[in-house]
Short mmCIF file of C-alpha atoms in Angstrom, two decimals:
data_model
loop_
_atom_site.label_atom_id
_atom_site.label_comp_id
_atom_site.label_asym_id
_atom_site.label_seq_id
_atom_site.Cartn_x
_atom_site.Cartn_y
_atom_site.Cartn_z
CA UNK A 1 0.00 0.00 0.00
CA UNK A 2 2.88 2.38 0.78
CA UNK A 3 4.47 1.80 -2.62
CA UNK A 4 1.12 2.26 -4.32
CA UNK A 5 0.52 5.56 -2.50
CA UNK A 6 3.92 6.97 -3.45
CA UNK A 7 3.49 5.77 -7.03
CA UNK A 8 0.07 7.47 -7.27
CA UNK A 9 1.58 10.78 -6.15
CA UNK A 10 4.55 10.32 -8.51
CA UNK A 11 2.24 9.74 -11.48
CA UNK A 12 -0.04 12.68 -10.64
CA UNK A 13 0.17 15.96 -12.52
CA UNK A 14 1.38 17.94 -9.51
CA UNK A 15 4.31 15.73 -8.53
CA UNK A 16 6.77 18.49 -9.41
CA UNK A 17 4.97 21.18 -7.39
CA UNK A 18 6.94 21.66 -4.18
CA UNK A 19 5.34 22.43 -0.84
CA UNK A 20 6.83 24.71 1.80
CA UNK A 21 9.86 22.39 2.12
CA UNK A 22 10.80 22.78 -1.57
CA UNK A 23 10.98 19.00 -2.16
CA UNK A 24 9.69 17.59 -5.44
CA UNK A 25 9.07 13.91 -6.11
CA UNK A 26 11.68 12.54 -8.49
CA UNK A 27 12.88 9.04 -9.17
CA UNK A 28 15.86 9.41 -6.82
CA UNK A 29 13.77 10.08 -3.70
CA UNK A 30 10.89 7.62 -4.25
CA UNK A 31 12.33 5.08 -1.82
CA UNK A 32 12.77 7.75 0.86
CA UNK A 33 9.06 8.57 0.61
CA UNK A 34 8.10 4.88 0.87
CA UNK A 35 10.25 4.53 4.01
CA UNK A 36 8.69 7.68 5.50
CA UNK A 37 5.28 5.95 5.34
CA UNK A 38 6.35 3.16 7.69
CA UNK A 39 3.87 1.82 10.24
CA UNK A 40 5.65 3.54 13.15
CA UNK A 41 5.44 6.92 11.40
CA UNK A 42 1.64 6.72 11.09
CA UNK A 43 1.22 7.29 14.83
CA UNK A 44 3.59 10.27 14.89
CA UNK A 45 2.27 11.89 11.71
CA UNK A 46 1.71 15.62 11.81
CA UNK A 47 0.94 17.57 8.66
CA UNK A 48 3.33 20.27 7.50
CA UNK A 49 2.22 23.83 6.73
CA UNK A 50 0.67 24.36 3.30
CA UNK A 51 2.18 26.63 0.67
CA UNK A 52 -0.37 29.18 -0.62
CA UNK A 53 -0.29 30.30 -4.24
CA UNK A 54 -2.76 32.71 -5.83
CA UNK A 55 -4.11 31.53 -9.18
CA UNK A 56 -6.68 33.08 -11.55
CA UNK A 57 -10.27 31.85 -11.29
CA UNK A 58 -11.60 29.71 -14.12
CA UNK A 59 -15.00 31.40 -14.23
CA UNK A 60 -15.68 33.54 -17.27
CA UNK A 61 -15.46 37.26 -16.68
CA UNK A 62 -13.67 36.89 -13.33
CA UNK A 63 -10.28 38.52 -12.93
CA UNK A 64 -9.88 37.83 -9.21
CA UNK A 65 -7.30 35.44 -7.87
CA UNK A 66 -8.13 32.52 -5.60
CA UNK A 67 -5.81 30.79 -3.14
CA UNK A 68 -4.51 27.31 -3.90
CA UNK A 69 -2.96 25.23 -1.13
CA UNK A 70 0.00 23.01 -2.07
CA UNK A 71 0.92 20.39 0.55
CA UNK A 72 4.39 18.90 0.83
CA UNK A 73 5.20 15.70 -1.06
CA UNK A 74 5.32 13.68 2.16
CA UNK A 75 1.87 14.99 3.16
CA UNK A 76 0.47 14.08 -0.27
CA UNK A 77 1.89 10.56 0.03
CA UNK A 78 0.45 10.15 3.54
CA UNK A 79 -2.96 11.50 2.46
CA UNK A 80 -3.01 9.16 -0.54
CA UNK A 81 -2.19 6.22 1.73
CA UNK A 82 -5.06 7.16 4.06
CA UNK A 83 -7.46 7.45 1.12
CA UNK A 84 -6.42 4.04 -0.21
CA UNK A 85 -7.00 2.49 3.21
CA UNK A 86 -10.27 4.24 4.08
CA UNK A 87 -11.95 4.47 0.66
CA UNK A 88 -13.13 0.82 0.50
CA UNK A 89 -14.55 1.07 4.02
CA UNK A 90 -16.41 4.30 3.30
CA UNK A 91 -17.68 3.09 -0.09
CA UNK A 92 -19.10 -0.09 1.48
CA UNK A 93 -21.03 1.95 4.04
CA UNK A 94 -22.13 4.74 1.66
CA UNK A 95 -25.60 5.30 0.29
CA UNK A 96 -26.16 3.74 -3.13
CA UNK A 97 -27.97 6.89 -4.28
CA UNK A 98 -25.18 9.29 -3.34
CA UNK A 99 -23.28 10.65 -6.34
CA UNK A 100 -21.55 13.80 -5.08
CA UNK A 101 -17.76 13.71 -4.79
CA UNK A 102 -17.56 9.92 -5.16
CA UNK A 103 -14.97 8.16 -7.28
CA UNK A 104 -16.49 6.66 -10.43
CA UNK A 105 -19.78 8.56 -10.06
CA UNK A 106 -20.99 11.71 -11.74
CA UNK A 107 -24.02 13.93 -12.31
CA UNK A 108 -25.03 12.10 -15.50
CA UNK A 109 -25.32 8.83 -13.58
CA UNK A 110 -27.43 10.58 -10.92
CA UNK A 111 -29.81 11.91 -13.58
CA UNK A 112 -30.05 8.47 -15.22
CA UNK A 113 -30.75 6.80 -11.88
CA UNK A 114 -33.41 9.37 -11.03
CA UNK A 115 -34.97 8.91 -14.45
CA UNK A 116 -35.12 5.13 -13.98
CA UNK A 117 -36.73 5.48 -10.56
CA UNK A 118 -39.35 7.93 -11.81
CA UNK A 119 -40.17 5.87 -14.90
CA UNK A 120 -42.20 3.18 -13.08
CA UNK A 121 -45.25 4.04 -11.04
CA UNK A 122 -45.00 2.57 -7.53
CA UNK A 123 -47.56 -0.05 -6.52
CA UNK A 124 -50.45 1.10 -4.34
CA UNK A 125 -50.72 -0.35 -0.82
CA UNK A 126 -53.78 -2.38 -1.81
CA UNK A 127 -53.22 -3.43 -5.43
CA UNK A 128 -56.22 -3.76 -7.69
CA UNK A 129 -56.59 -6.87 -9.80
CA UNK A 130 -56.10 -5.00 -13.06
CA UNK A 131 -53.08 -3.04 -11.77
CA UNK A 132 -49.98 -2.98 -13.94
CA UNK A 133 -46.72 -1.18 -13.45
CA UNK A 134 -47.15 1.72 -15.84
CA UNK A 135 -44.77 4.32 -17.08
CA UNK A 136 -45.80 7.74 -15.93
CA UNK A 137 -42.57 9.64 -16.55
CA UNK A 138 -40.46 10.05 -19.61
CA UNK A 139 -37.19 11.92 -20.11
CA UNK A 140 -37.50 15.65 -20.01
CA UNK A 141 -35.30 18.46 -21.24
CA UNK A 142 -35.20 20.28 -17.92
CA UNK A 143 -33.25 19.72 -14.75
CA UNK A 144 -33.49 22.24 -11.94
CA UNK A 145 -30.38 23.13 -10.01
CA UNK A 146 -30.72 24.90 -6.66
CA UNK A 147 -27.99 26.62 -4.71
CA UNK A 148 -28.68 26.45 -0.99
CA UNK A 149 -25.56 28.32 0.09
CA UNK A 150 -26.20 29.92 3.45
CA UNK A 151 -29.48 28.01 3.96
CA UNK A 152 -28.55 26.53 7.33
CA UNK A 153 -27.29 29.92 8.52
CA UNK A 154 -30.73 31.46 7.96
CA UNK A 155 -33.16 28.68 8.89
CA UNK A 156 -34.70 28.72 12.37
CA UNK A 157 -33.00 26.03 14.46
CA UNK A 158 -35.73 26.11 17.10
#
């Protein structure tokens, strides 16, 4: 798992972006990173400070800069190791209908799943003899997107 974590960071696009320590991941120091992820080090792990870089926003018409945090190589390797260890546990316990920020899932799959669930009319509690499962929904051109930013700050908690 340690080798796999270091290899994933080495193969990523940002492997040559140094953190506050100035270290980049190159072939010569791969083994040092693997050794730094030893079992004993997991209990003593403490993240290093993050290097902040201002980059332009991707939104059209925006000229403002936004901060980007760049962790050190050793922090990236440790975080990748944690993700590799915890991801299968979290995925097994996750909701099957959750699509946000999950590996291998996207908004198109969520729309398709919703469409499939709405396509078949649910059975009534007391089914009639002539009841059939009928389609009562077909694909539509419209999907509504709501932004609830700040909702929980303004709703009455009483």
